[in-house]
PDB file of C-alpha atoms in Angstrom:
ATOM      1  CA  MET A   4      56.577-129.306  13.162  1.00  0.00           C
ATOM      2  CA  THR A   5      58.980-132.060  12.220  1.00  0.00           C
ATOM      3  CA  TRP A   6      58.012-135.325  10.590  1.00  0.00           C
ATOM      4  CA  LYS A   7      58.821-137.245  13.774  1.00  0.00           C
ATOM      5  CA  ASN A   8      56.615-134.960  15.895  1.00  0.00           C
ATOM      6  CA  ASN A   9      53.811-135.183  13.371  1.00  0.00           C
ATOM      7  CA  LYS A  10      54.046-138.982  13.296  1.00  0.00           C
ATOM      8  CA  THR A  11      53.929-139.096  17.105  1.00  0.00           C
ATOM      9  CA  ARG A  12      50.873-136.801  17.154  1.00  0.00           C
ATOM     10  CA  ILE A  13      49.093-138.942  14.564  1.00  0.00           C
ATOM     11  CA  GLU A  14      49.743-142.052  16.652  1.00  0.00           C
ATOM     12  CA  GLN A  15      48.484-140.330  19.808  1.00  0.00           C
ATOM     13  CA  THR A  16      45.300-139.281  17.990  1.00  0.00           C
ATOM     14  CA  ARG A  17      44.785-142.820  16.699  1.00  0.00           C
ATOM     15  CA  GLN A  18      45.145-144.209  20.222  1.00  0.00           C
ATOM     16  CA  GLU A  19      42.713-141.611  21.618  1.00  0.00           C
ATOM     17  CA  ILE A  20      40.140-142.559  18.994  1.00  0.00           C
ATOM     18  CA  GLN A  21      40.575-146.264  19.757  1.00  0.00           C
ATOM     19  CA  ARG A  22      40.019-145.573  23.480  1.00  0.00           C
ATOM     20  CA  LYS A  23      36.928-143.504  22.688  1.00  0.00           C
ATOM     21  CA  ILE A  24      35.492-146.291  20.503  1.00  0.00           C
ATOM     22  CA  ALA A  25      36.013-148.834  23.289  1.00  0.00           C
ATOM     23  CA  GLN A  26      34.428-146.489  25.840  1.00  0.00           C
ATOM     24  CA  ILE A  27      31.367-145.789  23.667  1.00  0.00           C
ATOM     25  CA  ASN A  28      30.877-149.485  22.893  1.00  0.00           C
ATOM     26  CA  MET A  29      31.030-150.362  26.568  1.00  0.00           C
ATOM     27  CA  GLU A  30      28.619-147.586  27.584  1.00  0.00           C
ATOM     28  CA  ARG A  31      26.076-148.432  24.868  1.00  0.00           C
ATOM     29  CA  ARG A  32      26.147-152.119  25.784  1.00  0.00           C
ATOM     30  CA  GLU A  33      25.835-151.440  29.510  1.00  0.00           C
ATOM     31  CA  LEU A  34      22.877-149.129  28.931  1.00  0.00           C
ATOM     32  CA  SER A  35      21.329-151.395  26.263  1.00  0.00           C
ATOM     33  CA  LEU A  36      21.379-148.576  23.704  1.00  0.00           C
ATOM     34  CA  PRO A  37      22.130-150.238  20.388  1.00  0.00           C
ATOM     35  CA  HIS A  38      22.099-148.314  17.139  1.00  0.00           C
ATOM     36  CA  ASN A  39      19.270-148.995  14.727  1.00  0.00           C
ATOM     37  CA  PRO A  40      19.692-152.245  12.836  1.00  0.00           C
ATOM     38  CA  TYR A  41      21.687-151.901   9.643  1.00  0.00           C
ATOM     39  CA  ALA A  42      18.990-153.908   7.825  1.00  0.00           C
ATOM     40  CA  GLN A  43      16.449-151.184   8.611  1.00  0.00           C
ATOM     41  CA  GLU A  44      18.761-148.519   7.173  1.00  0.00           C
ATOM     42  CA  GLU A  45      19.200-150.675   4.099  1.00  0.00           C
ATOM     43  CA  ARG A  46      15.413-150.934   3.616  1.00  0.00           C
ATOM     44  CA  GLU A  47      15.187-147.153   3.604  1.00  0.00           C
ATOM     45  CA  CYS A  48      18.066-146.761   1.142  1.00  0.00           C
ATOM     46  CA  LEU A  49      16.843-149.527  -1.167  1.00  0.00           C
ATOM     47  CA  SER A  50      13.357-148.009  -1.217  1.00  0.00           C
ATOM     48  CA  ILE A  51      14.845-144.675  -2.286  1.00  0.00           C
ATOM     49  CA  GLU A  52      17.128-146.368  -4.817  1.00  0.00           C
ATOM     50  CA  ASN A  53      14.189-148.292  -6.313  1.00  0.00           C
ATOM     51  CA  GLY A  54      11.929-145.243  -6.396  1.00  0.00           C
ATOM     52  CA  ASP A  55       9.516-146.980  -4.027  1.00  0.00           C
ATOM     53  CA  LYS A  56       7.846-144.252  -1.943  1.00  0.00           C
ATOM     54  CA  GLU A  57       5.435-146.751  -0.390  1.00  0.00           C
ATOM     55  CA  GLY A  58       8.313-149.011   0.618  1.00  0.00           C
ATOM     56  CA  LEU A  59      10.107-146.005   2.073  1.00  0.00           C
ATOM     57  CA  GLN A  60       7.013-145.064   4.092  1.00  0.00           C
ATOM     58  CA  ARG A  61       6.803-148.635   5.414  1.00  0.00           C
ATOM     59  CA  ALA A  62      10.503-148.609   6.342  1.00  0.00           C
ATOM     60  CA  LEU A  63      10.151-145.262   8.091  1.00  0.00           C
ATOM     61  CA  ALA A  64       7.093-146.494  10.007  1.00  0.00           C
ATOM     62  CA  GLU A  65       8.884-149.584  11.354  1.00  0.00           C
ATOM     63  CA  LYS A  66       9.276-149.814  15.096  1.00  0.00           C
ATOM     64  CA  ARG A  67      12.865-148.924  15.821  1.00  0.00           C
ATOM     65  CA  THR A  68      14.735-151.448  17.915  1.00  0.00           C
ATOM     66  CA  GLY A  69      17.742-149.191  18.362  1.00  0.00           C
ATOM     67  CA  THR A  70      18.018-145.698  19.710  1.00  0.00           C
ATOM     68  CA  MET A  71      18.804-143.885  16.436  1.00  0.00           C
ATOM     69  CA  THR A  72      20.707-141.515  18.691  1.00  0.00           C
ATOM     70  CA  GLY A  73      24.302-142.269  18.017  1.00  0.00           C
ATOM     71  CA  LYS A  74      26.293-139.532  19.693  1.00  0.00           C
ATOM     72  CA  LEU A  75      27.942-137.509  16.954  1.00  0.00           C
ATOM     73  CA  ALA A  76      28.587-134.369  18.992  1.00  0.00           C
ATOM     74  CA  ASP A  77      28.771-133.124  22.558  1.00  0.00           C
ATOM     75  CA  THR A  78      25.376-131.407  22.561  1.00  0.00           C
ATOM     76  CA  PRO A  79      22.084-133.190  21.808  1.00  0.00           C
ATOM     77  CA  LEU A  80      21.034-130.595  19.196  1.00  0.00           C
ATOM     78  CA  ARG A  81      24.350-130.728  17.313  1.00  0.00           C
ATOM     79  CA  SER A  82      24.306-134.530  17.479  1.00  0.00           C
ATOM     80  CA  ALA A  83      20.760-134.645  16.057  1.00  0.00           C
ATOM     81  CA  LYS A  84      21.756-132.278  13.257  1.00  0.00           C
ATOM     82  CA  ASN A  85      24.806-134.415  12.435  1.00  0.00           C
ATOM     83  CA  ILE A  86      22.693-137.581  12.376  1.00  0.00           C
ATOM     84  CA  GLY A  87      20.284-135.796  10.063  1.00  0.00           C
ATOM     85  CA  ILE A  88      23.102-134.823   7.725  1.00  0.00           C
ATOM     86  CA  VAL A  89      24.330-138.434   7.638  1.00  0.00           C
ATOM     87  CA  ILE A  90      20.831-139.702   6.787  1.00  0.00           C
ATOM     88  CA  LEU A  91      20.425-137.033   4.083  1.00  0.00           C
ATOM     89  CA  THR A  92      23.761-138.038   2.576  1.00  0.00           C
ATOM     90  CA  LEU A  93      22.746-141.709   2.520  1.00  0.00           C
ATOM     91  CA  ALA A  94      19.421-140.767   0.907  1.00  0.00           C
ATOM     92  CA  SER A  95      21.055-138.673  -1.801  1.00  0.00           C
ATOM     93  CA  ARG A  96      23.525-141.426  -2.683  1.00  0.00           C
ATOM     94  CA  ALA A  97      20.705-144.000  -2.835  1.00  0.00           C
ATOM     95  CA  ALA A  98      18.762-141.677  -5.152  1.00  0.00           C
ATOM     96  CA  ILE A  99      21.800-141.310  -7.422  1.00  0.00           C
ATOM     97  CA  ARG A 100      22.291-145.092  -7.545  1.00  0.00           C
ATOM     98  CA  GLY A 101      18.629-145.346  -8.504  1.00  0.00           C
ATOM     99  CA  GLY A 102      18.995-142.994 -11.433  1.00  0.00           C
ATOM    100  CA  LEU A 103      18.297-139.528 -10.055  1.00  0.00           C
ATOM    101  CA  ASP A 104      20.552-136.918 -11.628  1.00  0.00           C
ATOM    102  CA  PRO A 105      23.467-136.361  -9.204  1.00  0.00           C
ATOM    103  CA  GLU A 106      23.176-132.576  -9.353  1.00  0.00           C
ATOM    104  CA  THR A 107      19.486-132.792  -8.460  1.00  0.00           C
ATOM    105  CA  ALA A 108      20.204-135.194  -5.580  1.00  0.00           C
ATOM    106  CA  PHE A 109      22.997-132.983  -4.234  1.00  0.00           C
ATOM    107  CA  THR A 110      20.793-129.881  -4.513  1.00  0.00           C
ATOM    108  CA  ILE A 111      17.964-131.575  -2.577  1.00  0.00           C
ATOM    109  CA  GLU A 112      20.468-132.651   0.076  1.00  0.00           C
ATOM    110  CA  ASP A 113      22.025-129.172   0.291  1.00  0.00           C
ATOM    111  CA  ALA A 114      18.640-127.499   0.745  1.00  0.00           C
ATOM    112  CA  TYR A 115      17.632-129.827   3.581  1.00  0.00           C
ATOM    113  CA  VAL A 116      21.029-129.606   5.303  1.00  0.00           C
ATOM    114  CA  GLN A 117      20.676-125.821   5.274  1.00  0.00           C
ATOM    115  CA  GLN A 118      17.170-126.157   6.698  1.00  0.00           C
ATOM    116  CA  ILE A 119      18.371-128.500   9.458  1.00  0.00           C
ATOM    117  CA  GLU A 120      21.191-126.107  10.357  1.00  0.00           C
ATOM    118  CA  LYS A 121      18.608-123.365  11.027  1.00  0.00           C
ATOM    119  CA  LEU A 122      16.552-125.487  13.428  1.00  0.00           C
ATOM    120  CA  SER A 123      16.802-124.763  17.126  1.00  0.00           C
ATOM    121  CA  THR A 124      15.154-127.889  18.571  1.00  0.00           C
ATOM    122  CA  ARG A 125      15.793-131.586  18.027  1.00  0.00           C
ATOM    123  CA  LEU A 126      12.077-132.318  17.577  1.00  0.00           C
ATOM    124  CA  ASN A 127      11.950-130.513  14.232  1.00  0.00           C
ATOM    125  CA  ILE A 128      14.838-132.443  12.691  1.00  0.00           C
ATOM    126  CA  PRO A 129      13.246-135.881  11.989  1.00  0.00           C
ATOM    127  CA  PRO A 130      10.308-134.444   9.973  1.00  0.00           C
ATOM    128  CA  SER A 131      12.747-132.492   7.819  1.00  0.00           C
ATOM    129  CA  ILE A 132      14.840-135.621   7.238  1.00  0.00           C
ATOM    130  CA  ARG A 133      11.754-137.635   6.259  1.00  0.00           C
ATOM    131  CA  ARG A 134      10.639-134.962   3.772  1.00  0.00           C
ATOM    132  CA  CYS A 135      14.061-135.066   2.128  1.00  0.00           C
ATOM    133  CA  GLN A 136      14.076-138.858   1.963  1.00  0.00           C
ATOM    134  CA  THR A 137      10.661-138.808   0.304  1.00  0.00           C
ATOM    135  CA  GLN A 138      11.632-136.026  -2.092  1.00  0.00           C
ATOM    136  CA  SER A 139      14.688-138.033  -3.125  1.00  0.00           C
ATOM    137  CA  VAL A 140      12.448-140.429  -5.051  1.00  0.00           C
ATOM    138  CA  PRO A 141      10.330-138.219  -7.335  1.00  0.00           C
ATOM    139  CA  PRO A 142       8.738-140.541  -9.923  1.00  0.00           C
ATOM    140  CA  SER A 143       8.818-137.907 -12.657  1.00  0.00           C
ATOM    141  CA  LEU A 144      12.626-137.898 -12.618  1.00  0.00           C
ATOM    142  CA  ARG A 145      13.212-141.623 -12.280  1.00  0.00           C
ATOM    143  CA  PRO A 146      13.775-144.092 -15.109  1.00  0.00           C
ATOM    144  CA  SER A 147      11.057-146.700 -15.529  1.00  0.00           C
ATOM    145  CA  ARG A 148      11.951-150.044 -14.012  1.00  0.00           C
ATOM    146  CA  LEU A 149      10.638-153.009 -15.974  1.00  0.00           C
TER     147      LEU A 149
END
């Protein structure tokens, strides 16, 4: 493949992605299916980062105003698994920022991603995600915050 052909293909891909973004935005607005508020995601991450399991439980118990079902794949199960992996990644990075050893955080994330990949129904994915988020803030491994 020549440089010119590759450049043309890259531009075509970029344009396809831009069209897909516009289409998804229009569909979600027409159907009133917003994503969860970013502030709610931040409360979860900050609770993990601060080692605050109670705060995390409160954030997880909040009534969701969005759908939490961004479409990340063509099938509902694959999409749910992908969303789970994204949430697990956010949780592990919040734990690292809060002082959890990176290798421990990555190992927790890896174990739960592998568990999610084995699941065959969407209903089992959220409980697995919540267990990982909670496990990402073990007090025995966190520095004391004064």
